[in-house]
mmCIF file with all atom_site columns, C-alpha atoms in Angstrom:
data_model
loop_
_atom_site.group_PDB
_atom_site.id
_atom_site.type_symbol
_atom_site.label_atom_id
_atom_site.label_alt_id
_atom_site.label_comp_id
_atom_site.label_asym_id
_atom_site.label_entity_id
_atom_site.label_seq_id
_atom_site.pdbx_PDB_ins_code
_atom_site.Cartn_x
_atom_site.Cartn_y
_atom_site.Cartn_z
_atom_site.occupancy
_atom_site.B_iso_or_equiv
_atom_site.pdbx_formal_charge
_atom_site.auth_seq_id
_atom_site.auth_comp_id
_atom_site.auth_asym_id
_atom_site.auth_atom_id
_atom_site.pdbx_PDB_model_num
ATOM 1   C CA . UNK A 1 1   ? 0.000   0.000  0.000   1.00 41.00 ? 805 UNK A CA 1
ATOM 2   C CA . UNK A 1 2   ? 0.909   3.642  -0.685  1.00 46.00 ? 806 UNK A CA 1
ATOM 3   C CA . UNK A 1 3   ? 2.280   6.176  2.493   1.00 53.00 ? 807 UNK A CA 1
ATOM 4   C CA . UNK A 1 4   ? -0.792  7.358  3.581   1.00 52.00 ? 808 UNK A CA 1
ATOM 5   C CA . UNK A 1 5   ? 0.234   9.635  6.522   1.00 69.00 ? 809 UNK A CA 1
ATOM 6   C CA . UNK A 1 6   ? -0.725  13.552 5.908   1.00 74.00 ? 810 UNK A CA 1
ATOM 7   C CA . UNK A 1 7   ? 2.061   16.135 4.962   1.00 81.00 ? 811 UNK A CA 1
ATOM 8   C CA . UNK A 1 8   ? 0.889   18.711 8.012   1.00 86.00 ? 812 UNK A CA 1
ATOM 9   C CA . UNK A 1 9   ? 3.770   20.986 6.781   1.00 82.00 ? 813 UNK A CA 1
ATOM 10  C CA . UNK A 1 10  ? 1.801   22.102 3.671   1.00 85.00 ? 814 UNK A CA 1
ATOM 11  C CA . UNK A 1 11  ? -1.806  23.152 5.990   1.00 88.00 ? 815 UNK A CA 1
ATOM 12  C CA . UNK A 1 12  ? 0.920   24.698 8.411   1.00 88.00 ? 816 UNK A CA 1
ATOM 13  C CA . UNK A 1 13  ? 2.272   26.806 5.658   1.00 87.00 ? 817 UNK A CA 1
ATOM 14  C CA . UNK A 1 14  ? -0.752  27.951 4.080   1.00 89.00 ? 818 UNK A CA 1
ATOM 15  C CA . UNK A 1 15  ? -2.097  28.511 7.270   1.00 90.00 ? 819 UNK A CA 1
ATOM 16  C CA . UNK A 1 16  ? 0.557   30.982 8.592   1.00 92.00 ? 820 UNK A CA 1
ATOM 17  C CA . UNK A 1 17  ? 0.760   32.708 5.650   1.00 91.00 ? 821 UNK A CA 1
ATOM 18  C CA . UNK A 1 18  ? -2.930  33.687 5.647   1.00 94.00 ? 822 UNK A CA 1
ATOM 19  C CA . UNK A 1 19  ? -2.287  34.144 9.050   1.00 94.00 ? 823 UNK A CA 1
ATOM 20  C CA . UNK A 1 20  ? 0.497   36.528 8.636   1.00 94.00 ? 824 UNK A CA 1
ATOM 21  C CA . UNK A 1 21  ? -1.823  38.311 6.342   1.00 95.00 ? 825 UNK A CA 1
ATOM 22  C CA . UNK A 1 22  ? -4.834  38.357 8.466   1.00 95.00 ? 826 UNK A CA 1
ATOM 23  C CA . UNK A 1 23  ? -2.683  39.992 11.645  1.00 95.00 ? 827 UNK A CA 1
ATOM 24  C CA . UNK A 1 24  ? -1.423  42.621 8.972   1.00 96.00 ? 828 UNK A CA 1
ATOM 25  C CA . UNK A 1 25  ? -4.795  43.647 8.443   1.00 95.00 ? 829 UNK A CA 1
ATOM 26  C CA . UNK A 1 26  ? -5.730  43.721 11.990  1.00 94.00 ? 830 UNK A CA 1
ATOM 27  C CA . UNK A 1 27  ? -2.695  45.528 13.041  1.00 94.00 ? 831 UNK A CA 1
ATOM 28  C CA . UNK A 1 28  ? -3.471  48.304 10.497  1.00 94.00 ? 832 UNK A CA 1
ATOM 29  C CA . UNK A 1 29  ? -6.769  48.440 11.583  1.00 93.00 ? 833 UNK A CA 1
ATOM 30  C CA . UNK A 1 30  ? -5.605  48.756 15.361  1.00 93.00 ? 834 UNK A CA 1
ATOM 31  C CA . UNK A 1 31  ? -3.135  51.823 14.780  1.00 93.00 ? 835 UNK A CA 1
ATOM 32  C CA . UNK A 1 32  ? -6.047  53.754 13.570  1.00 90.00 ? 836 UNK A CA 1
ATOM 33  C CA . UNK A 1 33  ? -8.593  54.688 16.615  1.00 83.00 ? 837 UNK A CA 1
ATOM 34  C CA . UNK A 1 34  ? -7.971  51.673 18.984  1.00 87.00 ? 838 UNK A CA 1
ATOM 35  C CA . UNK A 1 35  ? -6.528  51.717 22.446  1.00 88.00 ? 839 UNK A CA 1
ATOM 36  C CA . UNK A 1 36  ? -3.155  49.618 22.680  1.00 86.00 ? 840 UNK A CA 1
ATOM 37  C CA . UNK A 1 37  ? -1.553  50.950 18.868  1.00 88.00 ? 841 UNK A CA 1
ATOM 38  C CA . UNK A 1 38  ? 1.941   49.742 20.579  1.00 92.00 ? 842 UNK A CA 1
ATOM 39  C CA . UNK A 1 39  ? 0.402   45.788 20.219  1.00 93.00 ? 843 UNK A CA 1
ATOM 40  C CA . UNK A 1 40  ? -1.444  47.249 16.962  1.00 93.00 ? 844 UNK A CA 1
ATOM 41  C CA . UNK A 1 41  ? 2.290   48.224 15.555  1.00 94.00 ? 845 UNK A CA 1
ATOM 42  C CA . UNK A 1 42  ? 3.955   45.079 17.389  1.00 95.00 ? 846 UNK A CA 1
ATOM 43  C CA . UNK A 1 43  ? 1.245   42.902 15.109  1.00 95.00 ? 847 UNK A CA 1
ATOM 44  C CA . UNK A 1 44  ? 2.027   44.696 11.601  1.00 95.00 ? 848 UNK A CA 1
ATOM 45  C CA . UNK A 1 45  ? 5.499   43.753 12.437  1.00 96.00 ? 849 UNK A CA 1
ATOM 46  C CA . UNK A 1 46  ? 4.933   40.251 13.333  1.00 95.00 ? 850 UNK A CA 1
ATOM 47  C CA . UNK A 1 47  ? 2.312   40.029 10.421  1.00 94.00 ? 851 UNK A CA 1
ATOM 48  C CA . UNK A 1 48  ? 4.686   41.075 8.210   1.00 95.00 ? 852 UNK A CA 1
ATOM 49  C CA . UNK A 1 49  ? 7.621   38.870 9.266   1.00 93.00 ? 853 UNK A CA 1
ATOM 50  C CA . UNK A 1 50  ? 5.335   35.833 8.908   1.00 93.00 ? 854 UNK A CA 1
ATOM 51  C CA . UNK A 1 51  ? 4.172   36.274 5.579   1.00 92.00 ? 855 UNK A CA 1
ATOM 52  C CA . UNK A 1 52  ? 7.719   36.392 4.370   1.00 89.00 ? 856 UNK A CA 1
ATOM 53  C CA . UNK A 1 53  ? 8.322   33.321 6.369   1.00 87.00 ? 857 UNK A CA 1
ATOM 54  C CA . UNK A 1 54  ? 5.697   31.342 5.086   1.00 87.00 ? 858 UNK A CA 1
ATOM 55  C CA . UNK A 1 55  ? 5.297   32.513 1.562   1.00 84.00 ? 859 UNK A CA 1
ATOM 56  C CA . UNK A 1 56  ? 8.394   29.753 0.111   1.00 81.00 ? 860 UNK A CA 1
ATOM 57  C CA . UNK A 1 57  ? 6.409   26.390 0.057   1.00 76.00 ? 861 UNK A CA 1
ATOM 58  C CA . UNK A 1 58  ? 8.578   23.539 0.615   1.00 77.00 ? 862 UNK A CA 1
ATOM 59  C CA . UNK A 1 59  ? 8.659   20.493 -0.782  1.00 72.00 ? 863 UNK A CA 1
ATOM 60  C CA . UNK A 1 60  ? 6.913   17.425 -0.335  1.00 72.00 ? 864 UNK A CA 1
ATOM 61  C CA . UNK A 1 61  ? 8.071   14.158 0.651   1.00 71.00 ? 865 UNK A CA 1
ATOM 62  C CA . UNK A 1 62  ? 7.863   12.714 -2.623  1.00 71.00 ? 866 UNK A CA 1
ATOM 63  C CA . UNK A 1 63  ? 9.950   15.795 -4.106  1.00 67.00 ? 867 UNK A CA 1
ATOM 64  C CA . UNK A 1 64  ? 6.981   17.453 -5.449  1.00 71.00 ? 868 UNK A CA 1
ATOM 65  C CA . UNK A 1 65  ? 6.524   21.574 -5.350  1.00 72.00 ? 869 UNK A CA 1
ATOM 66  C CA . UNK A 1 66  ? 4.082   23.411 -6.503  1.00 75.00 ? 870 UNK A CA 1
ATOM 67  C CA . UNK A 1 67  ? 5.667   27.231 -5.904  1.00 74.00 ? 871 UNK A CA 1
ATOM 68  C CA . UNK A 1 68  ? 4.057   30.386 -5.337  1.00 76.00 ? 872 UNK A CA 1
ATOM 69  C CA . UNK A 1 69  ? 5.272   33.773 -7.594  1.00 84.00 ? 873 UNK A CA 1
ATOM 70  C CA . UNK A 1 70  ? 8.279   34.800 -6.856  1.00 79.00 ? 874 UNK A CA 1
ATOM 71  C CA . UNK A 1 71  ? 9.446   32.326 -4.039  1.00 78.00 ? 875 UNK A CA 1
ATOM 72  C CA . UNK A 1 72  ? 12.405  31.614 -5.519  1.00 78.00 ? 876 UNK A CA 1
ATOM 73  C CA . UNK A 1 73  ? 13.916  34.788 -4.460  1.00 80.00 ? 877 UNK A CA 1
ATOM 74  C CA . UNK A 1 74  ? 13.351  33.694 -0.811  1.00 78.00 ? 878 UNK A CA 1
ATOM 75  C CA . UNK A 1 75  ? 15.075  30.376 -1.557  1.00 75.00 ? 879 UNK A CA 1
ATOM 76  C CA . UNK A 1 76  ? 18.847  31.687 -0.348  1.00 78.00 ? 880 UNK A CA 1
ATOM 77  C CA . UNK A 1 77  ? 17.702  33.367 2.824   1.00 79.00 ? 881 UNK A CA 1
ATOM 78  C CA . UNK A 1 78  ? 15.616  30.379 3.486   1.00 77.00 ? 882 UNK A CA 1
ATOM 79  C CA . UNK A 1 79  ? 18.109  28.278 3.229   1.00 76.00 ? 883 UNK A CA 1
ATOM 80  C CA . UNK A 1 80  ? 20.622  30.750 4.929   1.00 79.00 ? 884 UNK A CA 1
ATOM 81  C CA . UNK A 1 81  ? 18.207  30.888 8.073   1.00 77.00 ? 885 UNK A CA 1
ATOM 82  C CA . UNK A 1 82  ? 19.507  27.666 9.481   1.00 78.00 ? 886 UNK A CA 1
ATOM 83  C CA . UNK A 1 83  ? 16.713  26.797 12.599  1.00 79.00 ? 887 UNK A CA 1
ATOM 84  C CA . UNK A 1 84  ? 15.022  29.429 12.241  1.00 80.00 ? 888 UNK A CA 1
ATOM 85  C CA . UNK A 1 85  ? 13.342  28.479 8.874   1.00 81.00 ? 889 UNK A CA 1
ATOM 86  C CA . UNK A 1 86  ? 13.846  25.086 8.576   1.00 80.00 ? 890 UNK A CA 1
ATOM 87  C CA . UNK A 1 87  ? 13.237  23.187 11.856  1.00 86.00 ? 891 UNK A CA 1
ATOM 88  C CA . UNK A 1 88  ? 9.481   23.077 12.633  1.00 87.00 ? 892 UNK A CA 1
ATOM 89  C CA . UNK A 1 89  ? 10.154  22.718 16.161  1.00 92.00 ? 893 UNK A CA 1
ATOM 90  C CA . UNK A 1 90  ? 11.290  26.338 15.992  1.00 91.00 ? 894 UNK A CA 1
ATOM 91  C CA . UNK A 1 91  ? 8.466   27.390 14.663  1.00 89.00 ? 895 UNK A CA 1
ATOM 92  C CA . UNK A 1 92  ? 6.286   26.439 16.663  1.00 93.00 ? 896 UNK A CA 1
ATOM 93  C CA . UNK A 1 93  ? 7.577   27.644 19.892  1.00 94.00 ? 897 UNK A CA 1
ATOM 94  C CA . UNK A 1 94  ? 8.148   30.938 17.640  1.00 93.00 ? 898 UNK A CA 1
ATOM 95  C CA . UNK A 1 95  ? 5.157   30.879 16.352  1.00 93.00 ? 899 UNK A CA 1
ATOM 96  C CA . UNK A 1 96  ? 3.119   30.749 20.344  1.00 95.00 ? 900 UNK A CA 1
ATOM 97  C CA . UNK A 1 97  ? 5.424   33.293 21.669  1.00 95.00 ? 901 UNK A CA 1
ATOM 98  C CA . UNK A 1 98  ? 4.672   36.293 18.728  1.00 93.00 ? 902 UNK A CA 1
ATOM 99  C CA . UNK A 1 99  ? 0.870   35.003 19.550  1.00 93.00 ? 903 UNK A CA 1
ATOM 100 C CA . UNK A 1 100 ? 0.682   36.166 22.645  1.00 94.00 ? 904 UNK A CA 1
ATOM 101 C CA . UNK A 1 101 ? 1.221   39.917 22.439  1.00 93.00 ? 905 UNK A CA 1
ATOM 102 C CA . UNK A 1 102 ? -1.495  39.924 19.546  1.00 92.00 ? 906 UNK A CA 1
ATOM 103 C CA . UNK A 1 103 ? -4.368  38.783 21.908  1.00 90.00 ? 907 UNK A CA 1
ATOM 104 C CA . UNK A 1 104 ? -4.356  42.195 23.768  1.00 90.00 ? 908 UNK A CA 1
ATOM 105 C CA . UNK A 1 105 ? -6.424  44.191 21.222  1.00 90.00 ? 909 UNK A CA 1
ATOM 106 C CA . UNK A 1 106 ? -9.829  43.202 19.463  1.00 91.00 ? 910 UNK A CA 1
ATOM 107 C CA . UNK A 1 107 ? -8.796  44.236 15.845  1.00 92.00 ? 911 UNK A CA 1
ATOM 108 C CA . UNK A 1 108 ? -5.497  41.768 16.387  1.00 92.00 ? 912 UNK A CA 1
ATOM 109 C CA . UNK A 1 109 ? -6.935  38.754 17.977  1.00 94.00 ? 913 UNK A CA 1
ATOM 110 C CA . UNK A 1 110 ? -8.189  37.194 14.918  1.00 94.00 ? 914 UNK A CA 1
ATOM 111 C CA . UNK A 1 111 ? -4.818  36.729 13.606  1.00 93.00 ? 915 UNK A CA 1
ATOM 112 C CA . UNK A 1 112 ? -3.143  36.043 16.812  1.00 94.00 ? 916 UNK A CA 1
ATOM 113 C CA . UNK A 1 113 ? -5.294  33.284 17.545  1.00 95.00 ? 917 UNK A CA 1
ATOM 114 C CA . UNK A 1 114 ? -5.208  31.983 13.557  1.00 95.00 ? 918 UNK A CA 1
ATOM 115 C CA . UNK A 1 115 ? -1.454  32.116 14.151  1.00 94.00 ? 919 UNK A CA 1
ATOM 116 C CA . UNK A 1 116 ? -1.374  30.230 17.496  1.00 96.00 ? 920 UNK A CA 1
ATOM 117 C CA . UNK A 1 117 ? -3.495  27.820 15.498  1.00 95.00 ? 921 UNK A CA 1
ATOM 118 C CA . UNK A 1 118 ? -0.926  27.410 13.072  1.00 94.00 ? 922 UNK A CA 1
ATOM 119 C CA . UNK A 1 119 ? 1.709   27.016 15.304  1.00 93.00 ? 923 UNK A CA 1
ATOM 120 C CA . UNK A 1 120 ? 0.124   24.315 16.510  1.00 95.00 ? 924 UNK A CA 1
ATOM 121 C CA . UNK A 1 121 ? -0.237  22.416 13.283  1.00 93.00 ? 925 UNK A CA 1
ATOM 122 C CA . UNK A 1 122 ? 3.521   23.060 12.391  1.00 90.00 ? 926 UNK A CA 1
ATOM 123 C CA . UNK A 1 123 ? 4.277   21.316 15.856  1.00 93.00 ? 927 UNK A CA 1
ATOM 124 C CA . UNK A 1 124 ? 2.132   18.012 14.655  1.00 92.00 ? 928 UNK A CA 1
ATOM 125 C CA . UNK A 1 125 ? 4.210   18.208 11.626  1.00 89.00 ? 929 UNK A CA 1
ATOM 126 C CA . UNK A 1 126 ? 7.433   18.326 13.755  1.00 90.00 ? 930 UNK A CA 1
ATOM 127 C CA . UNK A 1 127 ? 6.174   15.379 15.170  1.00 91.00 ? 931 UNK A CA 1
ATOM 128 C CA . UNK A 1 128 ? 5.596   13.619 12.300  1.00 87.00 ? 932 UNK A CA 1
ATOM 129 C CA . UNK A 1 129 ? 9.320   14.438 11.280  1.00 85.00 ? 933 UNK A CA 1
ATOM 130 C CA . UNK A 1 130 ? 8.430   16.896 8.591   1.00 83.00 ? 934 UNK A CA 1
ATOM 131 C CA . UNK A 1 131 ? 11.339  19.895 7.943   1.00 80.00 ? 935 UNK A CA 1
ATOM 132 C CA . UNK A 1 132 ? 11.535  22.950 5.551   1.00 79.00 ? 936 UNK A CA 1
ATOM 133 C CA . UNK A 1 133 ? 13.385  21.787 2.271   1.00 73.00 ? 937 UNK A CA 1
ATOM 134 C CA . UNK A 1 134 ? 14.091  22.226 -1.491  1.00 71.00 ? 938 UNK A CA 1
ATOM 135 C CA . UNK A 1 135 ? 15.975  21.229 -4.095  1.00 68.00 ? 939 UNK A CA 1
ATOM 136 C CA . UNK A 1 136 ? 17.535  23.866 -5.701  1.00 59.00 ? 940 UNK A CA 1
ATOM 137 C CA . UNK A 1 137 ? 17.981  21.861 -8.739  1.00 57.00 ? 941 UNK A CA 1
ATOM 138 C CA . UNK A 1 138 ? 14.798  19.921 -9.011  1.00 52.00 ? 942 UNK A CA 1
ATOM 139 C CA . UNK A 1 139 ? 13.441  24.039 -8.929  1.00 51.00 ? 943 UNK A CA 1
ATOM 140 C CA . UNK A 1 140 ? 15.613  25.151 -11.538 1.00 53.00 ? 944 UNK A CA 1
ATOM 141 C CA . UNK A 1 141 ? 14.584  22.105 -13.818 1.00 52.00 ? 945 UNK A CA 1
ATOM 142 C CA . UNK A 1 142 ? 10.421  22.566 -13.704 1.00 55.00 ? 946 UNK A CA 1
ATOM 143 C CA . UNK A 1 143 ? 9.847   25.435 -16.468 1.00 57.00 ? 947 UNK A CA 1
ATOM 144 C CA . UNK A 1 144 ? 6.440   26.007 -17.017 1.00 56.00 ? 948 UNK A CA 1
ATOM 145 C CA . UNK A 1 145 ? 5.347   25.228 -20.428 1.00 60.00 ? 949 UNK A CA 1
ATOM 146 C CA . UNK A 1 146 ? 3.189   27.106 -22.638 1.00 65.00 ? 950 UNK A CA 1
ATOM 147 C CA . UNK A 1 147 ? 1.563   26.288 -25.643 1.00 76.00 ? 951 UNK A CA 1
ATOM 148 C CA . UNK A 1 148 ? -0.003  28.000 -28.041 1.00 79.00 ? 952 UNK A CA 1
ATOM 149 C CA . UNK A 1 149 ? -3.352  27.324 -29.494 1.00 80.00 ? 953 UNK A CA 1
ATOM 150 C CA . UNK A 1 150 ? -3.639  25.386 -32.485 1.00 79.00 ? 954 UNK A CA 1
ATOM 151 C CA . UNK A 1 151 ? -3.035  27.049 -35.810 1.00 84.00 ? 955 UNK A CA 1
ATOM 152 C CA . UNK A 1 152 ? -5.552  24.582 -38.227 1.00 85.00 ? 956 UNK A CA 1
ATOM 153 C CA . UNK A 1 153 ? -8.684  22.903 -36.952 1.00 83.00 ? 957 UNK A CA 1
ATOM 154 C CA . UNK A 1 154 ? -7.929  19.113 -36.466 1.00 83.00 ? 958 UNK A CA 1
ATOM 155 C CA . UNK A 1 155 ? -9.238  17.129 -39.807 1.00 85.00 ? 959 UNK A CA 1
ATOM 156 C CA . UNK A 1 156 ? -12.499 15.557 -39.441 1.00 84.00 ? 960 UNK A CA 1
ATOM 157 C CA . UNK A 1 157 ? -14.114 13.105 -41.644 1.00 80.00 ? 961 UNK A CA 1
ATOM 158 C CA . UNK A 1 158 ? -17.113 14.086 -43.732 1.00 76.00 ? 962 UNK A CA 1
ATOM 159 C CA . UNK A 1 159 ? -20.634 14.364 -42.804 1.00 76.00 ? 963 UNK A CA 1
ATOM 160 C CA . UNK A 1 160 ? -22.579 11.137 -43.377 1.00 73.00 ? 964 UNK A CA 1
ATOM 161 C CA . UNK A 1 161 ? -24.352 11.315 -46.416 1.00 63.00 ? 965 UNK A CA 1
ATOM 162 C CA . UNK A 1 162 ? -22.463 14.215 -47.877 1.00 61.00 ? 966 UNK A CA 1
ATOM 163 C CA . UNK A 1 163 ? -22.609 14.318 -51.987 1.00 57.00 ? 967 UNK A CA 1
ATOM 164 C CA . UNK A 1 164 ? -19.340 13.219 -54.028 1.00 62.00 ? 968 UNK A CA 1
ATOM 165 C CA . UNK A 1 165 ? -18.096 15.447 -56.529 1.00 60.00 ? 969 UNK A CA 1
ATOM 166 C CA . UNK A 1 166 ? -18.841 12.805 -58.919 1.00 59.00 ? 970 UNK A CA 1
ATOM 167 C CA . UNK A 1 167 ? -22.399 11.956 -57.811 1.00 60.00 ? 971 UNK A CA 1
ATOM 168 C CA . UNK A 1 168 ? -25.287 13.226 -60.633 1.00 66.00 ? 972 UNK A CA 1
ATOM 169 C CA . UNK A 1 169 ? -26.660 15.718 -58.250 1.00 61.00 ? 973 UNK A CA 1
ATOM 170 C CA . UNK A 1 170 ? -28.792 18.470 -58.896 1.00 64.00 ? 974 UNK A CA 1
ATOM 171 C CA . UNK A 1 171 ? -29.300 21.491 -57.147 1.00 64.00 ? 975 UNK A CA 1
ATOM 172 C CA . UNK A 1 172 ? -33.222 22.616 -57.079 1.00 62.00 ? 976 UNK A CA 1
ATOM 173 C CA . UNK A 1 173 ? -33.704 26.551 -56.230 1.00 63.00 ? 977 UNK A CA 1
ATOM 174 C CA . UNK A 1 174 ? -35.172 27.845 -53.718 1.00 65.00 ? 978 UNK A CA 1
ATOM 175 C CA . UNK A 1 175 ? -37.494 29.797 -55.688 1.00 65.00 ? 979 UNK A CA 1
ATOM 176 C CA . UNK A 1 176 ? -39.024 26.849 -57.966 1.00 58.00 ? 980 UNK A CA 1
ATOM 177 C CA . UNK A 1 177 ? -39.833 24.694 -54.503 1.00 61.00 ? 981 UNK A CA 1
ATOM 178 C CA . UNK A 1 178 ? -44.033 24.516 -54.741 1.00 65.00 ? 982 UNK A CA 1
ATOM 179 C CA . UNK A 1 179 ? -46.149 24.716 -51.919 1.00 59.00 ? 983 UNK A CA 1
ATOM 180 C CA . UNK A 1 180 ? -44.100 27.204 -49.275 1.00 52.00 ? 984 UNK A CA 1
#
């Protein structure tokens, strides 16, 4: 039978990144006309870390990727980060801690809370032995291909009773038809 455990790392990762997006919107919305703009500013920061965090995917176990825009870019300093980025461990405890400070203001605890959730999920996929990776070469291999419509329709055979060139047909007018 096939490896049927889950790959948690991949509902981890799209979960912090909407996440990181979601506490970017709440911090904005805090600075402006809320009591507590220092947690407000503290979340646009932490919102904004995350979402460069999470936006490289990483690969799955069976080498498959599918990447976002532009994550390529992130690749060295990915890779560069050491624990930081690539131990899910990390994360996690990373993740709880920037939570925390979040859950002080109502327009930020919506994406404190969606990021303590997703802290949570990285740690299941620490547990299941998961880690950030990719292959730098397997990336620089998968081009997207594009092709372009066809020039000609495709043949197709013709219509079932359809007159021969060399069949005595004769074409009757419209105008001589009686009875219309």
């Amino acid at each position: 039978m096939a490896d049927m455990r889950s790959e948690w790392a991949m509902w981890a990762n799209e979960h912090g990144f909407v996440s990181g997006i979601v506490m970017l919107m709440g911090g904005i919305t805090g600075v402006f006309g809320f009591d507590g703009f220092e947690f407000a500013a503290y979340t646009i920061a932490a919102g904004a870390f995350v979402t460069l965090l999470e936006y490289p995917r990483s690969q799955r176990r069976k080498g498959s990727l599918v990447p976002r825009r532009f994550q390529h870019i992130l690749h060295p300093i990915m890779n560069c980060g050491g624990p930081l980025t690539k131990n899910y461990y990390v994360r996690f405890v990373l993740y709880l801690l920037m939570s925390v400070p979040s859950t002080f203001t109502l327009p930020t605890i919506l994406g404190g809370a969606s990021l303590f959730v997703g802290g949570l999920i990285y740690f299941r996929a620490a547990l299941g032995g998961e880690d950030w990776h990719v292959d730098s070469a397997e990336l620089a291999r998968q081009k997207t291909l594009t092709n372009r419509p066809p020039a000609n329709p495709p043949p197709r055979p013709p219509p079932q009773g359809a007159a021969k060139p060399d069949d005595k047909f004769t074409e009757i007018p419209l105008g001589n038809i009686n009875g219309q």
